[in-house]
Short mmCIF file of C-alpha atoms and ligand atoms in Angstrom, two decimals:
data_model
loop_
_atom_site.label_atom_id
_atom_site.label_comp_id
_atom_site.label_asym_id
_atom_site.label_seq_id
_atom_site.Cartn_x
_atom_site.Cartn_y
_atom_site.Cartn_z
CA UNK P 14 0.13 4.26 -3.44
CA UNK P 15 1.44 7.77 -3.74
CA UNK P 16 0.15 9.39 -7.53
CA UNK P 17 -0.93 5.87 -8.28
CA UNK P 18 -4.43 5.16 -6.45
CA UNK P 19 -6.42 8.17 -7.44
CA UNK P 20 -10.37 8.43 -7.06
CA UNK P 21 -10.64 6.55 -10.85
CA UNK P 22 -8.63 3.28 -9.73
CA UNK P 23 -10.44 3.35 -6.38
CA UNK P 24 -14.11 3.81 -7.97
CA UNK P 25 -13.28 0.50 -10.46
CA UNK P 26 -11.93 -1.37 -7.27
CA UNK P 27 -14.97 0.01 -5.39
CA UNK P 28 -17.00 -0.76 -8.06
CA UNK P 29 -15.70 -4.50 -8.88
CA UNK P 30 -16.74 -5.68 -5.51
CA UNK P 31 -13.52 -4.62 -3.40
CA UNK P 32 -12.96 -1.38 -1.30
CA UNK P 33 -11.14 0.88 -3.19
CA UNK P 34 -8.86 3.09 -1.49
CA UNK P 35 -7.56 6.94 -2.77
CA UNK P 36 -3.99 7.52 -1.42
CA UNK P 37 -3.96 11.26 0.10
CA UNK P 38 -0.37 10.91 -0.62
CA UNK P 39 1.88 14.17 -0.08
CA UNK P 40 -0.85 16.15 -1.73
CA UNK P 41 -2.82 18.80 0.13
CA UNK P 42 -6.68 19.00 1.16
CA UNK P 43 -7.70 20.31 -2.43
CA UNK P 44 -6.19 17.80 -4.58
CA UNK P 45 -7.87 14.98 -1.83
CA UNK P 46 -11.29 16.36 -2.23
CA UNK P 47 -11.12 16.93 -5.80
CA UNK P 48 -10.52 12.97 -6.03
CA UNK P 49 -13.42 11.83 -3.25
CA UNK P 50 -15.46 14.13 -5.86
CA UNK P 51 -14.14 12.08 -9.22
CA UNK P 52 -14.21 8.61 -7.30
CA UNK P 53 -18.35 9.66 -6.10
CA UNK P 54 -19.31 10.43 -10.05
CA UNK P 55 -17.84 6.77 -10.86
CA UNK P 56 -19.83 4.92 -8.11
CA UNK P 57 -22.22 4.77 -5.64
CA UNK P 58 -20.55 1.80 -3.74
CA UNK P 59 -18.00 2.17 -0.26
CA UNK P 60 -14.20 3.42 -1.20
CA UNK P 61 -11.68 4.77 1.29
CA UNK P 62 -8.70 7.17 1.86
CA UNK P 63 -5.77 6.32 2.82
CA UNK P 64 -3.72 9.03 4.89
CA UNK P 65 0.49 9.01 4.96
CA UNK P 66 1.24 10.38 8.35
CA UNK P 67 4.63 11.24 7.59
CA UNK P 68 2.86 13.55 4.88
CA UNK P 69 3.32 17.57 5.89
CA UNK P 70 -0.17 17.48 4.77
CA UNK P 71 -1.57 14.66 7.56
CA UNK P 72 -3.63 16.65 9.83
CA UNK P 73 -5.02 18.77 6.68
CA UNK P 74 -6.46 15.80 4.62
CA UNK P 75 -7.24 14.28 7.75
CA UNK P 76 -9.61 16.49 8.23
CA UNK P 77 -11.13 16.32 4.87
CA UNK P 78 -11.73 12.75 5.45
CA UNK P 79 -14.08 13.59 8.44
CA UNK P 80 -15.40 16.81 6.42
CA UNK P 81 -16.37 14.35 3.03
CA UNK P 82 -17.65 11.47 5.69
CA UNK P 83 -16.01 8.91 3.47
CA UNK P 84 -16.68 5.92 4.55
CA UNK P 85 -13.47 4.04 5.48
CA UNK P 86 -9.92 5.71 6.42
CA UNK P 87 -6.86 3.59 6.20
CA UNK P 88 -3.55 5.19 7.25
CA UNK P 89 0.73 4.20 7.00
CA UNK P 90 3.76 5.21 8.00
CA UNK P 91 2.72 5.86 11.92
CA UNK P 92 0.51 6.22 14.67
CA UNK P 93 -3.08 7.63 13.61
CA UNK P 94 -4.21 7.85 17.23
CA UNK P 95 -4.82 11.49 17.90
CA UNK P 96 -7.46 11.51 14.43
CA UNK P 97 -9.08 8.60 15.61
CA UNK P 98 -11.86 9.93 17.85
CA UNK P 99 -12.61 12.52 15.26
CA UNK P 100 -12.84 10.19 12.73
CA UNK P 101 -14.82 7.43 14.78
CA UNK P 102 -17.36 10.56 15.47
CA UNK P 103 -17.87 11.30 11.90
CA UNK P 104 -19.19 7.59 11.14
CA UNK P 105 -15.85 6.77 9.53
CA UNK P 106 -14.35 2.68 9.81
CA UNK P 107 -10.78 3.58 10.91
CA UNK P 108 -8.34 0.52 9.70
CA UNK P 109 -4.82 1.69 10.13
CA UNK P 110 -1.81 -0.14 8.73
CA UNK P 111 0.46 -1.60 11.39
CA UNK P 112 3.99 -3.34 10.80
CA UNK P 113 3.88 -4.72 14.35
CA UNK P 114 1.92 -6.73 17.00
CA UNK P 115 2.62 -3.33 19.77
CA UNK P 116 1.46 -0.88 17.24
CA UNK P 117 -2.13 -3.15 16.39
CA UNK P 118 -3.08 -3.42 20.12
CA UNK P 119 -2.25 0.93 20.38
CA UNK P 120 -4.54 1.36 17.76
CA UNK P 121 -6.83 -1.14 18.73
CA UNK P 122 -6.96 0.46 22.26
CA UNK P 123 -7.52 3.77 20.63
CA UNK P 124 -10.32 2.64 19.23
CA UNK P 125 -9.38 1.54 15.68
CA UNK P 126 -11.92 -0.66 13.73
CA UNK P 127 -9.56 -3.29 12.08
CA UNK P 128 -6.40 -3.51 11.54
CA UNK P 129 -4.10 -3.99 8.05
CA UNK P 130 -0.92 -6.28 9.16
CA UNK P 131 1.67 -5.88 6.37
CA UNK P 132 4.31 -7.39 5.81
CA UNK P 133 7.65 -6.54 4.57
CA UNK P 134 6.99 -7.98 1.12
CA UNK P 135 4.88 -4.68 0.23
CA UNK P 136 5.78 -2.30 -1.77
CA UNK P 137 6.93 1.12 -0.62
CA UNK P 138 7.13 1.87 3.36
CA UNK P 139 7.24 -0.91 5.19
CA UNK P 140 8.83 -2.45 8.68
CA UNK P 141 10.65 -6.05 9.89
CA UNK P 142 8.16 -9.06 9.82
CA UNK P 143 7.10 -11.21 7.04
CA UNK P 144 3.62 -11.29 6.00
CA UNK P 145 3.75 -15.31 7.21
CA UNK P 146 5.13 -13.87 10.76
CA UNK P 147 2.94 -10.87 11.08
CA UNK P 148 -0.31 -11.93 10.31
CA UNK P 149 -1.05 -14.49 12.89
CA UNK P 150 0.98 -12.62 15.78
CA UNK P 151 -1.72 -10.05 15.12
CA UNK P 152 -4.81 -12.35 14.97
CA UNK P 153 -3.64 -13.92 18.10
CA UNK P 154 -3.04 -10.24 19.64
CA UNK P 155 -6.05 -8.28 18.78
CA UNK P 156 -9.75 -8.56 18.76
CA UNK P 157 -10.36 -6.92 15.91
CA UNK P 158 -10.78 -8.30 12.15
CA UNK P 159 -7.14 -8.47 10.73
CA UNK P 160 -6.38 -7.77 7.13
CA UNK P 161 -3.32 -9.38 5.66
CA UNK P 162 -0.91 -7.78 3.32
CA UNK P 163 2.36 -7.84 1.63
CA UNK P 164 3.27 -10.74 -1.02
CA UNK P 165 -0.83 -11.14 -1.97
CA UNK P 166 -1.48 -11.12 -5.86
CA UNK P 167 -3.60 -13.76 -6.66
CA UNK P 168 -5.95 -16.66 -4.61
CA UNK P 169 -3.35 -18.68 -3.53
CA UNK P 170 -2.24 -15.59 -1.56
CA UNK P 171 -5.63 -14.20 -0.23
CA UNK P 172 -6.36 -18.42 0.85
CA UNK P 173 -2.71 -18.42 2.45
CA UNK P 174 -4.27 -14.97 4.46
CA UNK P 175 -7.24 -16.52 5.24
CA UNK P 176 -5.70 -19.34 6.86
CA UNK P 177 -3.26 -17.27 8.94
CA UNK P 178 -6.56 -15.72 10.54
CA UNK P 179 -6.86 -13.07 8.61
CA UNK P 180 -10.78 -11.49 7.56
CA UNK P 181 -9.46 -9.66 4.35
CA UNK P 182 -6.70 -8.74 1.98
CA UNK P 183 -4.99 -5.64 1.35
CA UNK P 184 -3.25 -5.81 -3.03
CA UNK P 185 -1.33 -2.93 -4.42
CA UNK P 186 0.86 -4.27 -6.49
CA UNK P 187 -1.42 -6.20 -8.40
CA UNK P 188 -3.77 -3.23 -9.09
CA UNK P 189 -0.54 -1.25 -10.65
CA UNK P 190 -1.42 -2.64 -14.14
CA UNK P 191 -5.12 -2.24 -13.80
CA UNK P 192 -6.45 -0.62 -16.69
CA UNK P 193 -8.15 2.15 -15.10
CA UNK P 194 -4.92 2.44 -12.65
CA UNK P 195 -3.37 5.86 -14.28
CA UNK P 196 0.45 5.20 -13.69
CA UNK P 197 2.83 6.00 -16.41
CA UNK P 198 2.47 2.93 -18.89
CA UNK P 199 6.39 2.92 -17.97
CA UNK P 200 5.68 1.67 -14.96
CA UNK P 201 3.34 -0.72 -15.54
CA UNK P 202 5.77 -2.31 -18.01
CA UNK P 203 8.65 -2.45 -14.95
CA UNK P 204 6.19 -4.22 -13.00
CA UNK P 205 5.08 -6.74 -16.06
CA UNK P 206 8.55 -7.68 -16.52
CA UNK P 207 10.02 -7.80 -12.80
CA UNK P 208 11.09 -10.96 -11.38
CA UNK P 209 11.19 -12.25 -8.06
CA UNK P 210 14.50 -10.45 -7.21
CA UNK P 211 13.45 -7.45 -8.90
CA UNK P 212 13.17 -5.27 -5.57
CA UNK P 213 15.90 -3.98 -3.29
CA UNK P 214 14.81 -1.90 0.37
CA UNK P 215 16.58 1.37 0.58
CA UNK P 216 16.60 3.31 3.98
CA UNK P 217 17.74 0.32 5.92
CA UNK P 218 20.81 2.06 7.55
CA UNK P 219 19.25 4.88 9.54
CA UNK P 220 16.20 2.60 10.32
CA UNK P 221 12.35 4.13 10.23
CA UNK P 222 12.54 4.45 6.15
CA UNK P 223 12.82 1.44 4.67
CA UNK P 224 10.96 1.54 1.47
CA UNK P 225 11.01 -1.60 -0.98
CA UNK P 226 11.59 -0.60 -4.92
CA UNK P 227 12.30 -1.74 -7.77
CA UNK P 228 15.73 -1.91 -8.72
CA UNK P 229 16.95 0.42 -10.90
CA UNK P 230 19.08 3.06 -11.20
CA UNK P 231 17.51 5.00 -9.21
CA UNK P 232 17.85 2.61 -6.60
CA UNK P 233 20.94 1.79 -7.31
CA UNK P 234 22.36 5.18 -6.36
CA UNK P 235 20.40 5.87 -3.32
CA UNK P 236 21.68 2.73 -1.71
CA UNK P 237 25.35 3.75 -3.18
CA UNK P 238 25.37 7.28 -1.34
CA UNK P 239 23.23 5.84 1.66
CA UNK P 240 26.43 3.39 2.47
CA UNK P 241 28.76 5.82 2.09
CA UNK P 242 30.76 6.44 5.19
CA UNK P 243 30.12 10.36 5.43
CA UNK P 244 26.66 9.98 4.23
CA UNK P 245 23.97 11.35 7.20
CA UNK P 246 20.23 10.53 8.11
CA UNK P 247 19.32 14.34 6.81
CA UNK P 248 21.77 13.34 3.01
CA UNK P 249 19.34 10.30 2.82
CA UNK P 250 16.20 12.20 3.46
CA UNK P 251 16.40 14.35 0.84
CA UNK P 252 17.54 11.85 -1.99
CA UNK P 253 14.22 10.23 -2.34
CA UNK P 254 12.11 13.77 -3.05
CA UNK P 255 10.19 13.74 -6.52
CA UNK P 256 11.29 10.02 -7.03
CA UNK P 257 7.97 8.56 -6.85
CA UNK P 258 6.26 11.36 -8.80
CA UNK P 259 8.77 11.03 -11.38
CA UNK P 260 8.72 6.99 -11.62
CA UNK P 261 4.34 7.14 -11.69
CA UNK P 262 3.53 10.51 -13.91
CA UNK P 263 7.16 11.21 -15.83
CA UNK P 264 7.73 7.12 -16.29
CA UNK P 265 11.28 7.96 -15.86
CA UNK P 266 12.85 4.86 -15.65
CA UNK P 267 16.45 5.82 -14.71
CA UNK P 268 15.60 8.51 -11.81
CA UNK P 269 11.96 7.38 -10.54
CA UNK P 270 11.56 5.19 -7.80
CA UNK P 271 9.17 2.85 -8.26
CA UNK P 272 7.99 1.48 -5.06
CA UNK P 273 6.70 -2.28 -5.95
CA UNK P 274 6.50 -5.43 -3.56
CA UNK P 275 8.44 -8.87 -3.95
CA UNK P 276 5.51 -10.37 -5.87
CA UNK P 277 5.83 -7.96 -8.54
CA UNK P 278 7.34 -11.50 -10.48
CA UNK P 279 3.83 -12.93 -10.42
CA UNK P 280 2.21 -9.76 -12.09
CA UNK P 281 2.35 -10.03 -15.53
CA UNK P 282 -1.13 -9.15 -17.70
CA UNK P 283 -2.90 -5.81 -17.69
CA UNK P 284 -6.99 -6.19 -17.00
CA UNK P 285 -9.20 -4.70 -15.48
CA UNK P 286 -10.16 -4.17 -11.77
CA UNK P 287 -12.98 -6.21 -12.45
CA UNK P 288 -11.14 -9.51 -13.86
CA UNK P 289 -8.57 -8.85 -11.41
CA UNK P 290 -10.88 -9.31 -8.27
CA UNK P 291 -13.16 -12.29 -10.00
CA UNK P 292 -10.08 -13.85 -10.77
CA UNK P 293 -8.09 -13.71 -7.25
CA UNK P 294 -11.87 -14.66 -5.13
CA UNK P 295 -12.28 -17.44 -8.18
CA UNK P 296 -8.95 -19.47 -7.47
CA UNK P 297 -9.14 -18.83 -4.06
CA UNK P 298 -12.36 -19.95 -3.54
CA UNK P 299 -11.42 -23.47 -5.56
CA UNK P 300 -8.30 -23.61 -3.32
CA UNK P 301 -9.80 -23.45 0.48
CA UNK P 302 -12.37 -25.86 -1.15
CA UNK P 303 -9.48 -28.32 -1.49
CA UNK P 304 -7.61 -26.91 1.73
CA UNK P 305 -7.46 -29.57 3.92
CA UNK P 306 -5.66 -32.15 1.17
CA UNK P 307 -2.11 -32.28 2.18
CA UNK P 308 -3.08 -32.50 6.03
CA UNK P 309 -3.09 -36.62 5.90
O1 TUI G 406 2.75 3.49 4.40
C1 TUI G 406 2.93 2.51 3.72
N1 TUI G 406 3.57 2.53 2.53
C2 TUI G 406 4.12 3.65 1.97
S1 TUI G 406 4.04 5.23 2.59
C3 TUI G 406 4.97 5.79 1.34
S2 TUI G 406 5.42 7.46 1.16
C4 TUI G 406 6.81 7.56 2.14
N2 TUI G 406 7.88 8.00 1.56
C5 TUI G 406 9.01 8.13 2.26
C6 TUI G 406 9.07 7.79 3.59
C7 TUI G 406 7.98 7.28 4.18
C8 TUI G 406 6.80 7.16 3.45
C9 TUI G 406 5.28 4.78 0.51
N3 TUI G 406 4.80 3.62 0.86
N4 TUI G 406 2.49 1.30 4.12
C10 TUI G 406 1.85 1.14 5.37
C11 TUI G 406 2.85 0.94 6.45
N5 TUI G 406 2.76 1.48 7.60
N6 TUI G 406 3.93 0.17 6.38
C12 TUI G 406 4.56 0.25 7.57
C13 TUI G 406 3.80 1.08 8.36
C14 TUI G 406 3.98 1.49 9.71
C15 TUI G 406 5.25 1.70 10.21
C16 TUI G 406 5.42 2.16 11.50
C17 TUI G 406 2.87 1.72 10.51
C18 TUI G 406 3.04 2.16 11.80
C19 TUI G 406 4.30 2.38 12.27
O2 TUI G 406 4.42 2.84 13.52
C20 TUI G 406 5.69 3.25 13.89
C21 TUI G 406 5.63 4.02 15.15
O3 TUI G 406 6.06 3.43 16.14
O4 TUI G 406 5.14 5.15 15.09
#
């Protein structure tokens, strides 16, 4: 969660009982550290990084993540496999984020820990399958723990994970109106009064860049010019730079893009990390108690 998960939201989720996770984002190795640092003042408990390996910056903050010996890496957007033994050899529990059941057994092969299978529900980058259709292709493919995510806000989505096989749950969404999550309070409010159809996919024509937003104008003009006849891969590339900056520090709710997943119409009160996480493991723990009554 580019400019949204910094080491402050990740030390609450950390500190609530979850793993919190710092996006590296776009940023560069100074900007990375300078979180691990904040996110280490706020707790003593596990958090992790998560690296974008389309970012210009991968193999930089990469690096810092085996320098800083955090404790869990998490990566998108590709194939982590040539960081993985130098992560693995710095202690570090390496759970990249696949989209399919081929890219889970790579990285399982190359010696990843767990994997994160998300669906196309999430916000931001994300590939084909449903969370429903993902999720147990993966259990059934790997033997490593799965985490499940994509369409999770509350227990009735972390007990619906749990019974597709997976070990764990992966929210953003949900922690985008956090109290300690920074974003522009503009944001938040998009989020607290999306619907179901709030979010549209841009990037679908070239393929490789699909990225699920909310819509607004912003959104509404990308996927204008993207359909456009002379339009190229390279005139789509560049339409989405300073978008996401814009939409989570300038709140600029006509030109940010604000990269949200379908269950954004489920979100709507602001707590904190804390109530968040005792409220999602409280209903779903009073669910799977009652799992088994529509089976008869
Ligand atoms: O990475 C994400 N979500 C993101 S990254 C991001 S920033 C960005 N901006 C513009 C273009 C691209 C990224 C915003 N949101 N989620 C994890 C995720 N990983 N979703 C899908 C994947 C994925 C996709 C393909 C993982 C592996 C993969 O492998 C493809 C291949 O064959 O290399």
């Amino acid at each position: 969660m580019a400019w949204i998960a910094d080491g402050r939201l990740a030390a609450a989720v950390s500190e609530a009982g979850g793993l919190g996770i710092i996006s590296a984002m776009n940023s560069g190795p100074d900007y990375l550290r300078g979180q691990i640092a904040l996110a280490r003042t706020l707790t003593d408990k596990p958090f992790g990084v998560n690296i974008m390996l389309m970012s210009p910056y991968a193999d930089e903050v990469a690096a810092v993540t085996a320098d800083e010996k955090v404790q869990v890496v998490t990566t998108g957007a590709g194939n982590p496999g040539k960081y993985i033994e130098m992560w693995k050899s710095s202690g570090i529990t390496v759970i990249p984020v696949i989209a399919s059941v081929a890219m889970a057994k790579i990285v399982e092969r190359a010696g990843a820990d767990a994997v994160i299978a998300e669906g196309q529900e999430s916000g931001g980058h994300i590939g084909e399958l449903t969370t429903m259709a993902i999720v147990p292709q993966v259990v059934s493919a790997v033997g490593i723990p799965v985490i499940a995510a994509g369409g999770i806000a509350d227990g009735r989505g972390m007990a619906a994970a749990f019974m597709l096989g997976a070990c764990g749950v992966q929210l953003g969404t949900r922690f985008l109106v956090a109290e300690e999550c920074g974003v522009h309070q503009n944001y938040k409010a998009m989020i607290l009064k999306a619907t179901d159809i709030s979010t549209v996919t841009t990037g679908r024509r070239f393929g490789g860049n699909t990225c699920r937003c909310i819509k607004n104008p912003f959104a509404r003009n990308f996927l204008k010019m993207e359909y456009k006849p002379e339009t190229t891969a390279e005139d789509v590339a560049s339409l989405g730079i300073g978008a996401l900056r814009k939409a989570a520090v300038e709140g600029d709710v006509k030109d940010g893009c604000f990269l949200a997943g379908q269950i954004s119409g489920l979100v709507n009160r602001e707590q904190t990390a804390a109530e968040i996480i005792a409220k999602i493991t409280g209903e779903c723990e009073a669910l799977m108690k009652g799992a088994a009554q529509w089976v008869r």
